[in-house]
Coordinates of C-alpha atoms in Angstrom, one line a residue:
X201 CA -26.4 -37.2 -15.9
X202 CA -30.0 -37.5 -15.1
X203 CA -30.9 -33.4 -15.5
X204 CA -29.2 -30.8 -16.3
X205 CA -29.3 -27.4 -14.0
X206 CA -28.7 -23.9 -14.8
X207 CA -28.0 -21.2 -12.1
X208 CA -29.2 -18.3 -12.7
X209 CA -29.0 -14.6 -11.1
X210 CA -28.1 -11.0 -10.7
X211 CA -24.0 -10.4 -11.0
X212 CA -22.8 -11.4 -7.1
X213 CA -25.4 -13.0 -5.8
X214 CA -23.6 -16.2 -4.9
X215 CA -24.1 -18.8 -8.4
X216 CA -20.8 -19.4 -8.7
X217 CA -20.4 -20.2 -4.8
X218 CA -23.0 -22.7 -5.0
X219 CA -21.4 -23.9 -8.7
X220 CA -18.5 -25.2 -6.4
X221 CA -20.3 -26.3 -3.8
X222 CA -22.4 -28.6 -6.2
X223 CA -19.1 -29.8 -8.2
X224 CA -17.1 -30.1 -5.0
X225 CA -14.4 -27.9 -6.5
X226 CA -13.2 -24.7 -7.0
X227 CA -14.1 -24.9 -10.5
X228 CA -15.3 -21.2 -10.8
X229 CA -13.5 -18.3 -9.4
X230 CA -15.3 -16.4 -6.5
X231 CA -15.2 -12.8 -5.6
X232 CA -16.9 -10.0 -4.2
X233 CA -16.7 -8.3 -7.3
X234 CA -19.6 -8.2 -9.7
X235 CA -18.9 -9.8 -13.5
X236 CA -16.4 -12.6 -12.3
X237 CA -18.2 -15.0 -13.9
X238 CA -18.1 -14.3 -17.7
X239 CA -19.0 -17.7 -19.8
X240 CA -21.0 -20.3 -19.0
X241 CA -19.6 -23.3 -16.9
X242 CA -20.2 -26.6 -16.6
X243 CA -19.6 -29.7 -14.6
X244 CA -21.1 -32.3 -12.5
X245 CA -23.0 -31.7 -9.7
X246 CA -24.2 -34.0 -6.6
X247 CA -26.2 -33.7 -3.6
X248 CA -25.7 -36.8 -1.4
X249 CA -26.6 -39.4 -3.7
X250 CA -28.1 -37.3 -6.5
X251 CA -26.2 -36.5 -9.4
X252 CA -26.7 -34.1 -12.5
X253 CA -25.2 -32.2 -14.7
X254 CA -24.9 -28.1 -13.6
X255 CA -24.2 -24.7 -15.5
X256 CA -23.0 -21.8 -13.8
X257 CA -23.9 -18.4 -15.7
X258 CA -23.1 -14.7 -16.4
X259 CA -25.2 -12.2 -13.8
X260 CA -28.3 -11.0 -15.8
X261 CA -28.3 -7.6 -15.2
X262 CA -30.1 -4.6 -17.7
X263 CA -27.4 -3.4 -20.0
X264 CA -27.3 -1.4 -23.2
X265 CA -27.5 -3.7 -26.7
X266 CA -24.5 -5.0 -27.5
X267 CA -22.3 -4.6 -25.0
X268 CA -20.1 -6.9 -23.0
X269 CA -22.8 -7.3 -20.3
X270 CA -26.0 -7.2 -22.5
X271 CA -23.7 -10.4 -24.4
X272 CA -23.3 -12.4 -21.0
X273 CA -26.9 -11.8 -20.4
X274 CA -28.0 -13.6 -23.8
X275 CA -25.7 -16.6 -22.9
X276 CA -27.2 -16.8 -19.6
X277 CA -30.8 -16.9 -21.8
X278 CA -29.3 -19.4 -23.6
X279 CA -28.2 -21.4 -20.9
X280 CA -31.7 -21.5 -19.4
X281 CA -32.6 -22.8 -22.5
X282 CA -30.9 -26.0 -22.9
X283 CA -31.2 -26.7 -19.0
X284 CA -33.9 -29.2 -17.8
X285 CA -34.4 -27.0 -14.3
X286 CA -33.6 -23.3 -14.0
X287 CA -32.7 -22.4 -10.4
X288 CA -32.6 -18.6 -9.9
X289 CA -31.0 -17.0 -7.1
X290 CA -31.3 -13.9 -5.3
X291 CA -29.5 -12.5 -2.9
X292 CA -31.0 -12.7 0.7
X293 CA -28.7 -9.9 2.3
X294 CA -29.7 -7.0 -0.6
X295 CA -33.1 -8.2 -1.0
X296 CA -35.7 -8.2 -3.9
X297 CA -34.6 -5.2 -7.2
X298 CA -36.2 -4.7 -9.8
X299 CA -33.9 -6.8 -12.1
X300 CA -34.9 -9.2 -9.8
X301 CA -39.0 -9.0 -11.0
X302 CA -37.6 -8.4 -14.6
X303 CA -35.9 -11.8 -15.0
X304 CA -38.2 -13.7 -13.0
X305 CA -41.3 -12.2 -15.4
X306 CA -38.8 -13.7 -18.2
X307 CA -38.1 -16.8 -16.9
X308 CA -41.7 -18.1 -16.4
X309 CA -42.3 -17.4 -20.2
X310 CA -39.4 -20.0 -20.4
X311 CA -42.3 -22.8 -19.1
X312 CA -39.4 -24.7 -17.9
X313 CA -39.5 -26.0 -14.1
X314 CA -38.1 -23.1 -12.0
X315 CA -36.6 -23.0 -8.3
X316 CA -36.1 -19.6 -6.5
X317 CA -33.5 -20.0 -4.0
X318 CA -32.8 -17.2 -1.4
X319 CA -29.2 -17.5 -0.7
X320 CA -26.6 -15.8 1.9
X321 CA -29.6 -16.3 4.3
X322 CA -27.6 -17.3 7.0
X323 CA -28.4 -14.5 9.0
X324 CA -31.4 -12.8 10.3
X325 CA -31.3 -9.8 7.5
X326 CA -33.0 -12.7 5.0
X327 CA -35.9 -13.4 6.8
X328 CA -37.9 -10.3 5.0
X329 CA -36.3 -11.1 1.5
X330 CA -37.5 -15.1 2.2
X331 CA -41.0 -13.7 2.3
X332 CA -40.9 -10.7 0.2
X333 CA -39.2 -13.7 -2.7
X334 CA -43.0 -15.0 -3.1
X335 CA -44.3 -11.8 -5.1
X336 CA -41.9 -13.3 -7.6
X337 CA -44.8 -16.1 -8.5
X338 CA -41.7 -18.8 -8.6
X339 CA -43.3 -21.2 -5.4
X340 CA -41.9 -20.8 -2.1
X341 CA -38.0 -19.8 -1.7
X342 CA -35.3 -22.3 -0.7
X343 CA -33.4 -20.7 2.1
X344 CA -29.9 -21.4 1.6
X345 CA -26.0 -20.0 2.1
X346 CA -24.1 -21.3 -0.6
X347 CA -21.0 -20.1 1.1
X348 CA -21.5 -22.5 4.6
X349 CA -23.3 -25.3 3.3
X350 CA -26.8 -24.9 4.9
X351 CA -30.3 -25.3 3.2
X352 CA -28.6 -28.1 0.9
X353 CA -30.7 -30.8 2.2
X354 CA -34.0 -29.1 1.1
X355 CA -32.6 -28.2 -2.6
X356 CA -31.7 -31.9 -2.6
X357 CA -35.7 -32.5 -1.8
X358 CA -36.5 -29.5 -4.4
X359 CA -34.2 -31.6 -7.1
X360 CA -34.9 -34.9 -6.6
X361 CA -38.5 -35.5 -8.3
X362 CA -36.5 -34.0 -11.8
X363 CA -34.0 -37.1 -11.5
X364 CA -36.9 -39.7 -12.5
X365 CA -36.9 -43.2 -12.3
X366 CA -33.6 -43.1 -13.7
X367 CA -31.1 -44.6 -11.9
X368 CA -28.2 -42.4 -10.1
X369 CA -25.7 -41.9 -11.7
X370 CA -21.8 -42.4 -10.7
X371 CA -20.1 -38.8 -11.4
X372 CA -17.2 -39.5 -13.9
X373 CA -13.9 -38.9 -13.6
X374 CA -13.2 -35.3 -16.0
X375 CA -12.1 -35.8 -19.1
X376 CA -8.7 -35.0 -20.6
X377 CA -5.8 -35.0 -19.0
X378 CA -4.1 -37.7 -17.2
X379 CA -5.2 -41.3 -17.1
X380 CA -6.0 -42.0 -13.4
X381 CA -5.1 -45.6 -12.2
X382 CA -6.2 -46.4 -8.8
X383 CA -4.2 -49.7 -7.5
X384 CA -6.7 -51.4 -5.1
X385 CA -6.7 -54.0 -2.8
X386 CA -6.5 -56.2 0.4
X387 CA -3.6 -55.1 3.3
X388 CA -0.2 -56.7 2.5
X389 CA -0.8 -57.9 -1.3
X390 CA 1.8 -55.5 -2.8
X391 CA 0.3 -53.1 -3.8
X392 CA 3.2 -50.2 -2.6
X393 CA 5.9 -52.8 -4.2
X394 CA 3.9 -52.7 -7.2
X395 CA 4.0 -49.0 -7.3
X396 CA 7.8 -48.5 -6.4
X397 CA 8.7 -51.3 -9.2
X398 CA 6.8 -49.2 -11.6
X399 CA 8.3 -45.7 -10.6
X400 CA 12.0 -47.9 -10.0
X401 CA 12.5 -46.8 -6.4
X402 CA 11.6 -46.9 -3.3
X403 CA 8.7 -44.2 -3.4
X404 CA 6.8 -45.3 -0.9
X405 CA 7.1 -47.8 2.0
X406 CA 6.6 -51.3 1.8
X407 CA 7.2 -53.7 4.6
X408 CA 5.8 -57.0 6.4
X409 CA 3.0 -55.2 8.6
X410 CA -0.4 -54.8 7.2
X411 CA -1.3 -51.3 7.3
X412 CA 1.6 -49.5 6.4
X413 CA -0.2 -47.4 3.7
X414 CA -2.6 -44.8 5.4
X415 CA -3.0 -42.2 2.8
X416 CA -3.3 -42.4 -1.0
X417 CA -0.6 -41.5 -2.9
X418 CA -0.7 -40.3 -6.1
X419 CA 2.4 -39.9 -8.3
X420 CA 2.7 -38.4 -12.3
X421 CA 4.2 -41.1 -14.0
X422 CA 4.4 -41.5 -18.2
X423 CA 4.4 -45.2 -19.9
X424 CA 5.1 -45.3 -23.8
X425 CA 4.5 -41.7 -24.0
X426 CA 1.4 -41.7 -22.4
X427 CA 0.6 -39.4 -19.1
X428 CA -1.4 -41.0 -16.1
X429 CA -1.7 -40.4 -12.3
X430 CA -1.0 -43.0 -10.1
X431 CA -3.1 -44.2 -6.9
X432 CA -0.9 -46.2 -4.3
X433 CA -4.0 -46.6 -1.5
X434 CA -4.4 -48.3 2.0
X435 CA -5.5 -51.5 1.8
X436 CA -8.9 -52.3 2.5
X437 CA -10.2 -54.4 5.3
X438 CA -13.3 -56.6 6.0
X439 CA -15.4 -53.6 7.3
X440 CA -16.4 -55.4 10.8
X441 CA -12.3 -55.3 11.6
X442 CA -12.2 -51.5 10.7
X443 CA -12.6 -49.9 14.3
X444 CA -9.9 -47.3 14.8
X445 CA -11.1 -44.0 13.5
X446 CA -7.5 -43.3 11.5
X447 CA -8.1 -46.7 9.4
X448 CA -11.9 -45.5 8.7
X449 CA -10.6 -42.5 7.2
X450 CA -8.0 -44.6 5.4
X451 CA -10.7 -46.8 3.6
X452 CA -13.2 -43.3 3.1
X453 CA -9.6 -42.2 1.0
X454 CA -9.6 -45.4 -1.0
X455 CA -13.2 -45.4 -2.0
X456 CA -12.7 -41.6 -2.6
X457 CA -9.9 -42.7 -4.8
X458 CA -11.9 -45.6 -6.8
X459 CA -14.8 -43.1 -7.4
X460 CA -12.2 -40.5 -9.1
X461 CA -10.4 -43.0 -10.9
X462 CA -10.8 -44.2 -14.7
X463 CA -8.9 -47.6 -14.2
X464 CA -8.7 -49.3 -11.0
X465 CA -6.4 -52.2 -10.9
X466 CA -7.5 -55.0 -8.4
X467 CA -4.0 -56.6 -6.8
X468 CA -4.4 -60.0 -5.8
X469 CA -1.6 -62.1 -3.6
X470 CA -1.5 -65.2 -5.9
X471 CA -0.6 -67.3 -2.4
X472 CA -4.6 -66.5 -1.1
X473 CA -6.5 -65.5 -4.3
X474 CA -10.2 -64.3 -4.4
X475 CA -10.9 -64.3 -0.5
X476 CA -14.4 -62.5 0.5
X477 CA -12.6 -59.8 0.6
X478 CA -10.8 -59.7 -3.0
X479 CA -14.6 -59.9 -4.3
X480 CA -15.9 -57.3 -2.3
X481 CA -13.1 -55.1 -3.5
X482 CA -14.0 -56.4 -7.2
X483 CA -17.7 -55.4 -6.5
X484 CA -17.1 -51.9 -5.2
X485 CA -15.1 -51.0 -8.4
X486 CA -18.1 -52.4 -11.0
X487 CA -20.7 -50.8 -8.5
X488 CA -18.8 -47.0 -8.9
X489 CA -18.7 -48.1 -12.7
X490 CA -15.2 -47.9 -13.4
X491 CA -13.2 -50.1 -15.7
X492 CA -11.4 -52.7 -14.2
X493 CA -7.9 -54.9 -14.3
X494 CA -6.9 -58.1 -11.9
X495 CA -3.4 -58.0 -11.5
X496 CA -2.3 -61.5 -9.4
X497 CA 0.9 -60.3 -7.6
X498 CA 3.9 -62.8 -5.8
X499 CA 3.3 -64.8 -9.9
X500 CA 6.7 -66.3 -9.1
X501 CA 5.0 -68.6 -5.9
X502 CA 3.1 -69.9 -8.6
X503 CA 3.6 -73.4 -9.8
X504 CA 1.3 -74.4 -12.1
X505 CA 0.2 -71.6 -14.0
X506 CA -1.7 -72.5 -16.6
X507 CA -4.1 -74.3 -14.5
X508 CA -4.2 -71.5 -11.8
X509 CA -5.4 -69.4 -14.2
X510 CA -7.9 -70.9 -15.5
X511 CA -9.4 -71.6 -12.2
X512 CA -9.5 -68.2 -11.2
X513 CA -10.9 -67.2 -14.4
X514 CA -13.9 -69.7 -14.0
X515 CA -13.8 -69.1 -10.1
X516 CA -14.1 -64.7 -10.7
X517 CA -17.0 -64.8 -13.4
X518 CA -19.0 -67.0 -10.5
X519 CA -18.3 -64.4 -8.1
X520 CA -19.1 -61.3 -10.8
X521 CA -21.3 -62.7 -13.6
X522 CA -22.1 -59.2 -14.4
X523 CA -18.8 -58.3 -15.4
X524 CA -17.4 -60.5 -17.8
X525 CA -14.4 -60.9 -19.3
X526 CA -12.1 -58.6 -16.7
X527 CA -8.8 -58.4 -18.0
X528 CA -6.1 -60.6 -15.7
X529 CA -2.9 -59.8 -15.5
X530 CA 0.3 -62.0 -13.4
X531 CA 2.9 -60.1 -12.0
X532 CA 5.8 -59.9 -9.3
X533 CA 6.2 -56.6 -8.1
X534 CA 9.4 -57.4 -6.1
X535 CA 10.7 -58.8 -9.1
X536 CA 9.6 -56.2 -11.5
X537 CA 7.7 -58.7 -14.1
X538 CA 5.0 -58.0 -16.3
X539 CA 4.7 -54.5 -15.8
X540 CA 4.3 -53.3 -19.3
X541 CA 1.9 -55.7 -19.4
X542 CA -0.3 -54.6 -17.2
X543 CA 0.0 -51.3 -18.2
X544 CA -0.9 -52.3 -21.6
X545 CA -4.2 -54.1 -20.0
X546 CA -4.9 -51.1 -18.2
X547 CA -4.7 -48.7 -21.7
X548 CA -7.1 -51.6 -22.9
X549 CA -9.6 -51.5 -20.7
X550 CA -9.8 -47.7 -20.5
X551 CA -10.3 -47.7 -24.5
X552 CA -13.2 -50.3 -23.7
X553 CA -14.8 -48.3 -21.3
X554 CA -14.9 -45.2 -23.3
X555 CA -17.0 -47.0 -26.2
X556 CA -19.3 -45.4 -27.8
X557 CA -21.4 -47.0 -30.0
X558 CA -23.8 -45.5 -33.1
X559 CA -28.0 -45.8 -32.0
X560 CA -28.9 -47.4 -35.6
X561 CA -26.4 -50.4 -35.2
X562 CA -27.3 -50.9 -31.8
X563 CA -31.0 -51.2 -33.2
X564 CA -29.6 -53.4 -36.0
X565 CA -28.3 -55.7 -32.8
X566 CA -31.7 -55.1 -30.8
X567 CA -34.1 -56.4 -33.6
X568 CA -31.9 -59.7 -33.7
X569 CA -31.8 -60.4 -30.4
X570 CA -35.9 -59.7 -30.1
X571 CA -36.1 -62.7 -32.6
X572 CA -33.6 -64.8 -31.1
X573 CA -35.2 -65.0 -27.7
X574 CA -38.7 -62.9 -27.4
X575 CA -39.1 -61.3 -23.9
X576 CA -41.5 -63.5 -21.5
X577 CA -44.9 -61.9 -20.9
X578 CA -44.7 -59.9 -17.5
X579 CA -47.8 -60.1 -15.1
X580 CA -49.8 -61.4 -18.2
X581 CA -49.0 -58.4 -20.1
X582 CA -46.5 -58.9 -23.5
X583 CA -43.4 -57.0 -23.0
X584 CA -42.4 -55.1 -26.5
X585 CA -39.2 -53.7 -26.5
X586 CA -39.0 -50.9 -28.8
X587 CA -35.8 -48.9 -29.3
X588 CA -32.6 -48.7 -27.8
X589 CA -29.9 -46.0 -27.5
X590 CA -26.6 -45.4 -25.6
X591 CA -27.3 -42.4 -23.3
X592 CA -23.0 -42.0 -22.2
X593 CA -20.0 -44.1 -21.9
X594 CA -17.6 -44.1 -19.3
X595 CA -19.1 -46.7 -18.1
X596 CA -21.6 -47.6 -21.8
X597 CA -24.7 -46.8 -20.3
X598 CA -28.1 -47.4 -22.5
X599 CA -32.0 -46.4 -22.1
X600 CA -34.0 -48.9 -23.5
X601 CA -37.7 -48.2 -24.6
X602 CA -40.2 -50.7 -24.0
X603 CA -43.8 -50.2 -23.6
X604 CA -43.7 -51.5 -19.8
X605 CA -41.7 -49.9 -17.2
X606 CA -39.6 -53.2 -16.1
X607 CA -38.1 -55.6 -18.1
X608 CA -37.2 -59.1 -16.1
X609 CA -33.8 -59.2 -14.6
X610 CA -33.1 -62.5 -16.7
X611 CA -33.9 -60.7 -20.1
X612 CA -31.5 -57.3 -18.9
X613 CA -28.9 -60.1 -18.3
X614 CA -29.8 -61.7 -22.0
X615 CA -29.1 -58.3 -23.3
X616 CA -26.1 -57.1 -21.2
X617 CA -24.4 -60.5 -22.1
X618 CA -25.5 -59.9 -25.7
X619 CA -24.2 -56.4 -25.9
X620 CA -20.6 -57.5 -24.3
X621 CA -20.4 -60.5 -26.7
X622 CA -22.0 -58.1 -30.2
X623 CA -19.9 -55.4 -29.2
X624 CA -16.8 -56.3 -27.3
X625 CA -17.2 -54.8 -23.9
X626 CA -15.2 -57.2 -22.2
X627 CA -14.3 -56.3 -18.7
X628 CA -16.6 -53.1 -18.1
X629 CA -19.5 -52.3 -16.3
X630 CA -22.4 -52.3 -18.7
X631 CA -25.7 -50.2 -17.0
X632 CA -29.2 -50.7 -19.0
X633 CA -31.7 -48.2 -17.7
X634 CA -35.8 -49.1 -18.6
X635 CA -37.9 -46.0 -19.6
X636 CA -41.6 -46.8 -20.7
X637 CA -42.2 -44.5 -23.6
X638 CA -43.5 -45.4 -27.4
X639 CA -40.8 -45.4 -29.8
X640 CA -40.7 -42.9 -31.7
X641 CA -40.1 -44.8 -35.1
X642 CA -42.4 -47.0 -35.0
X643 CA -46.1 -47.5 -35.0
X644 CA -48.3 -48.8 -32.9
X645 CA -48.6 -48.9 -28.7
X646 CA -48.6 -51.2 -26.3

C-alpha cells in the first residue's frame, strides 16, 4: 500500500460507512446504533486508481477510565498513531459537540497530516456544519455522504499528494482462505471444457459458438486436499470487435475476475497459439500483478511436441520479456489430460508469488551485482545505488534507494532479471519502485 489511513470520529457518525465504501465491501457492520464498531479494522482501500491501506475505528467519545468505551477510545488513539493520514469525521446532520473540539484539539498534537471530512452532507441541514467545521483549525471540510457515494472525487484529490511518487498499487486478493484460480482467455479455446473436465461434469456449457460464456462462474472445488475457488470467465475479445453492451459487461467481469484472483491460468488453443490477442491477455494478467500459468489446450492436435514447445517458449519471452520463466502447461480438456498437472503448476506459482525474501540477503545480492555491472552515469551525474528492501509480496515488490530519483530502464531490467535468476522468481511479476533517499547504513551522500 502506498499510505495507510485511519478514520476517525464520534460513535455514528458514518466511519464505518465510508470503511466499506473505500474497501468495496461490507467489511464492517453498519447501524444506526452508536458502538457497532468495536475493534479496529482493516483492509484495502481505493479511489479510482489510488490505492492504500485503511483502518476503521471505535467512536471516540468521553467515558469514565477504564471502561468498555474509555478502552475503544485508546485503540482509536492508537490507531491514529500508526496511520500515515488521520481523516476525522463529523457528522454534517448533528453538527459540531463538544467532543467534536475535544478530539480535534488532540489530534493536531498528533502532528500527523489530518483531513476533516463533513459527512451525511447530502442535504441542505450540512451547509452550517461545513462552515461552522473550520473553528476546528483542521483546513477546510470535505463535504461528503459516505452512504451515496458523493464528495469521493474531492477526498481522492485530498489523498492523492500522500501516495508519492510511488507507484499505484494493485489491491491484493485477501489472504486466507481459498486459492482463487481465474481461467482466462480468447472465445472458443476451452476454457468451460477445461473447467467441466476438472469438476467431471458438465457444469457449465461448452459448445462450437464463441461466446457462450457471459458471466463468470465460480465454483468451490478441492485438489489434493487443498481448497480453491474456481473462475470459468467469458472469453475476451480484441476490444475494437466488443460493441454490444452485454459482451462489454462480460469482459468488465473478466478483468474484475483477474484483478481478484491469485492465479490466473492463460488457456491457449494449441491449433492458433500466441495470436495478438493471447498476448494481450498475457499482459493484462502481469500488469494487475498476478501470478501466472499458460496452459496450451486441444495438446492432442499436436504433432510434434517437443519442438512446439520450444518455439512457444522462445516465441512468449519475446512477447513478455518482463516476465520470465511463466510456467507452461499442455493439456486436453475434452480428453481430461494433464490436469493434475496443471494444478500442480498453479500451487507452484502461487508459492512463487508469495516470496518473501530477508532485506540483508537481498543486500548481500545488491552489492554483487553493483560490482558486476556498475550503473551508467545519468545526465552526467553517477548513479549510487544504496540499499534495497522488499516492501510486500504478492506480487515481490521492492524499493530501492539510490541517491537519484530514476535509475535507467536497462539497469531496472539488469536487476529484475538478476533478482528472478538469484532468487528463483520464475513466472511472476517482479515491481522495483525508485525512492531517492540516503541509506541509512551507510555514509556518505550523493
Amino acid at each position: 500500500m502506498t499510505f495507510t489511513l485511519a478514520i476517525i470520529g464520534r460513535p455514528n457518525v458514518g466511519k464505518s460507512t465510508l470503511f466499506n465504501r473505500l474497501t468495496g465491501k461490507p467489511h464492517a457492520l453498519v447501524h444506526d446504533a452508536p458502538g457497532v464498531t468495536r475493534d479496529r479494522r482493516e483492509g484495502a482501500g481505493r479511489i479510482a486508481d489510488l490505492a492504500f491501506s485503511v483502518m476503521d475505528t471505535a467512536g471516540i467519545d468521553a467515558a469514565e477510565k477504564g471502561s468498555l468505551q474509555s478502552r475503544m477510545t485508546a485503540q482509536t488513539m492508537r490507531a491514529s498513531q500508526d496511520a500515515d493520514v488521520i481523516l476525522m469525521m463529523v457528522d454534517g446532520r448533528t453538527g459540531i459537540t463538544p467532543v467534536d473540539e475535544e478530539f480535534a484539539k488532540l489530534l493536531r498534537k498528533s502532528k500527523k497530516p489530518l483531513l476533516l471530512v463533513v459527512n451525511k452532507a447530502e442535504g441542505k441541514a450540512a451547509r452550517a456544519t461545513i462552515l461552522d467545521a473550520h473553528r476546528l483549525g483542521l483546513g477546510d471540510p470535505i463535504a461528503i455522504s459516505a452512504e451515496h457515494g458523493e464528495g469521493m472525487g474531492d477526498l481522492y484529490d485530498a489523498l492523492q499528494p500522500f501516495a508519492g511518487d510511488a507507484p499505484v498499487e494493485e489491491i491484493p486478493p485477501e489472504e486466507g482462505g481459498p486459492l482463487t484460480i481465474a481461467i482466462v482467455g480468447r472465445p472458443n479455446v476451452g476454457k468451460s471444457t477445461l473447467l467441466n473436465a476438472i469438476l467431471g461434469e458438465e457444469r457449465v456449457l461448452t459448445g462450437p459458438e464463441a461466446g457462450i460464456t457471459r458471466d463468470s462462474i465460480t465454483v468451490a472445488y478441492s485438489h489434493e486436499g487443498k481448497d480453491m475457488r474456481l473462475v470459468d470467465t467469458a472469453g475476451m475479445r480484441k476490444k475494437a470487435n466488443v460493441n454490444e453492451k452485454l459482451e462489454k459487461m462480460s469482459v468488465a467481469d473478466t478483468l474484475r475476475a483477474v484483478q481478484y484472483a491469485q492465479v490466473v491460468v492463460v488457456v491457449m488453443d494449441a491449433e492458433q497459439p500466441l495470436e495478438k490477442q493471447d498476448n494481450a491477455i498475457a499482459a493484462l494478467v502481469e500488469s494487475e500483478g498476478r501470478a501466472m500459468v499458460i496452459a496450451i489446450n486441444k495438446w492432442d492436435t499436436v504433432k510434434e511436441k517437443d519442438a512446439f514447445i520450444k518455439a512457444f517458449r522462445q516465441r512468449f519471452e519475446k512477447v513478455l520479456p518482463q516476465i520470465k520463466g511463466v510456467p507452461v502447461v499442455p493439456i486436453s480438456g475434452e480428453k481430461n489430460y494433464n490436469i493434475g498437472k496443471l494444478f500442480n503448476a498453479c500451487f507452484e506459482a502461487y508459492s512463487i508469488w508469495n516470496t518473501r525474501i530477508g532485506t540483508g540477503e537481498l543486500n548481500r545480492w545488491l552489492e554483487a551485482m553493483l560490482e558486476a555491472h556498475t550503473p551508467q552515469l545519468v545526465s552526467g551525474r553517477r548513479l549510487k545505488i544504496r540499499y534495497i528492501t522488499q516492501k510486500s509480496a504478492r506480487p515481490p515488490s521492492f524499493v530501492l534507494f539510490s541517491n537519484l530519483k530514476e535509475v535507467p530502464e536497462n539497469y531496472l531490467r539488469y536487476l529484475v532479471n538478476g533478482l528472478r535468476e538469484r532468487f528463483a522468481l520464475q513466472g511472476v511479476p517482479i515491481r522495483i519502485a525508485v525512492k531517492k533517499n540516503k541509506n541509512p547504513y551507510a555514509d556518505g551522500d550523493s
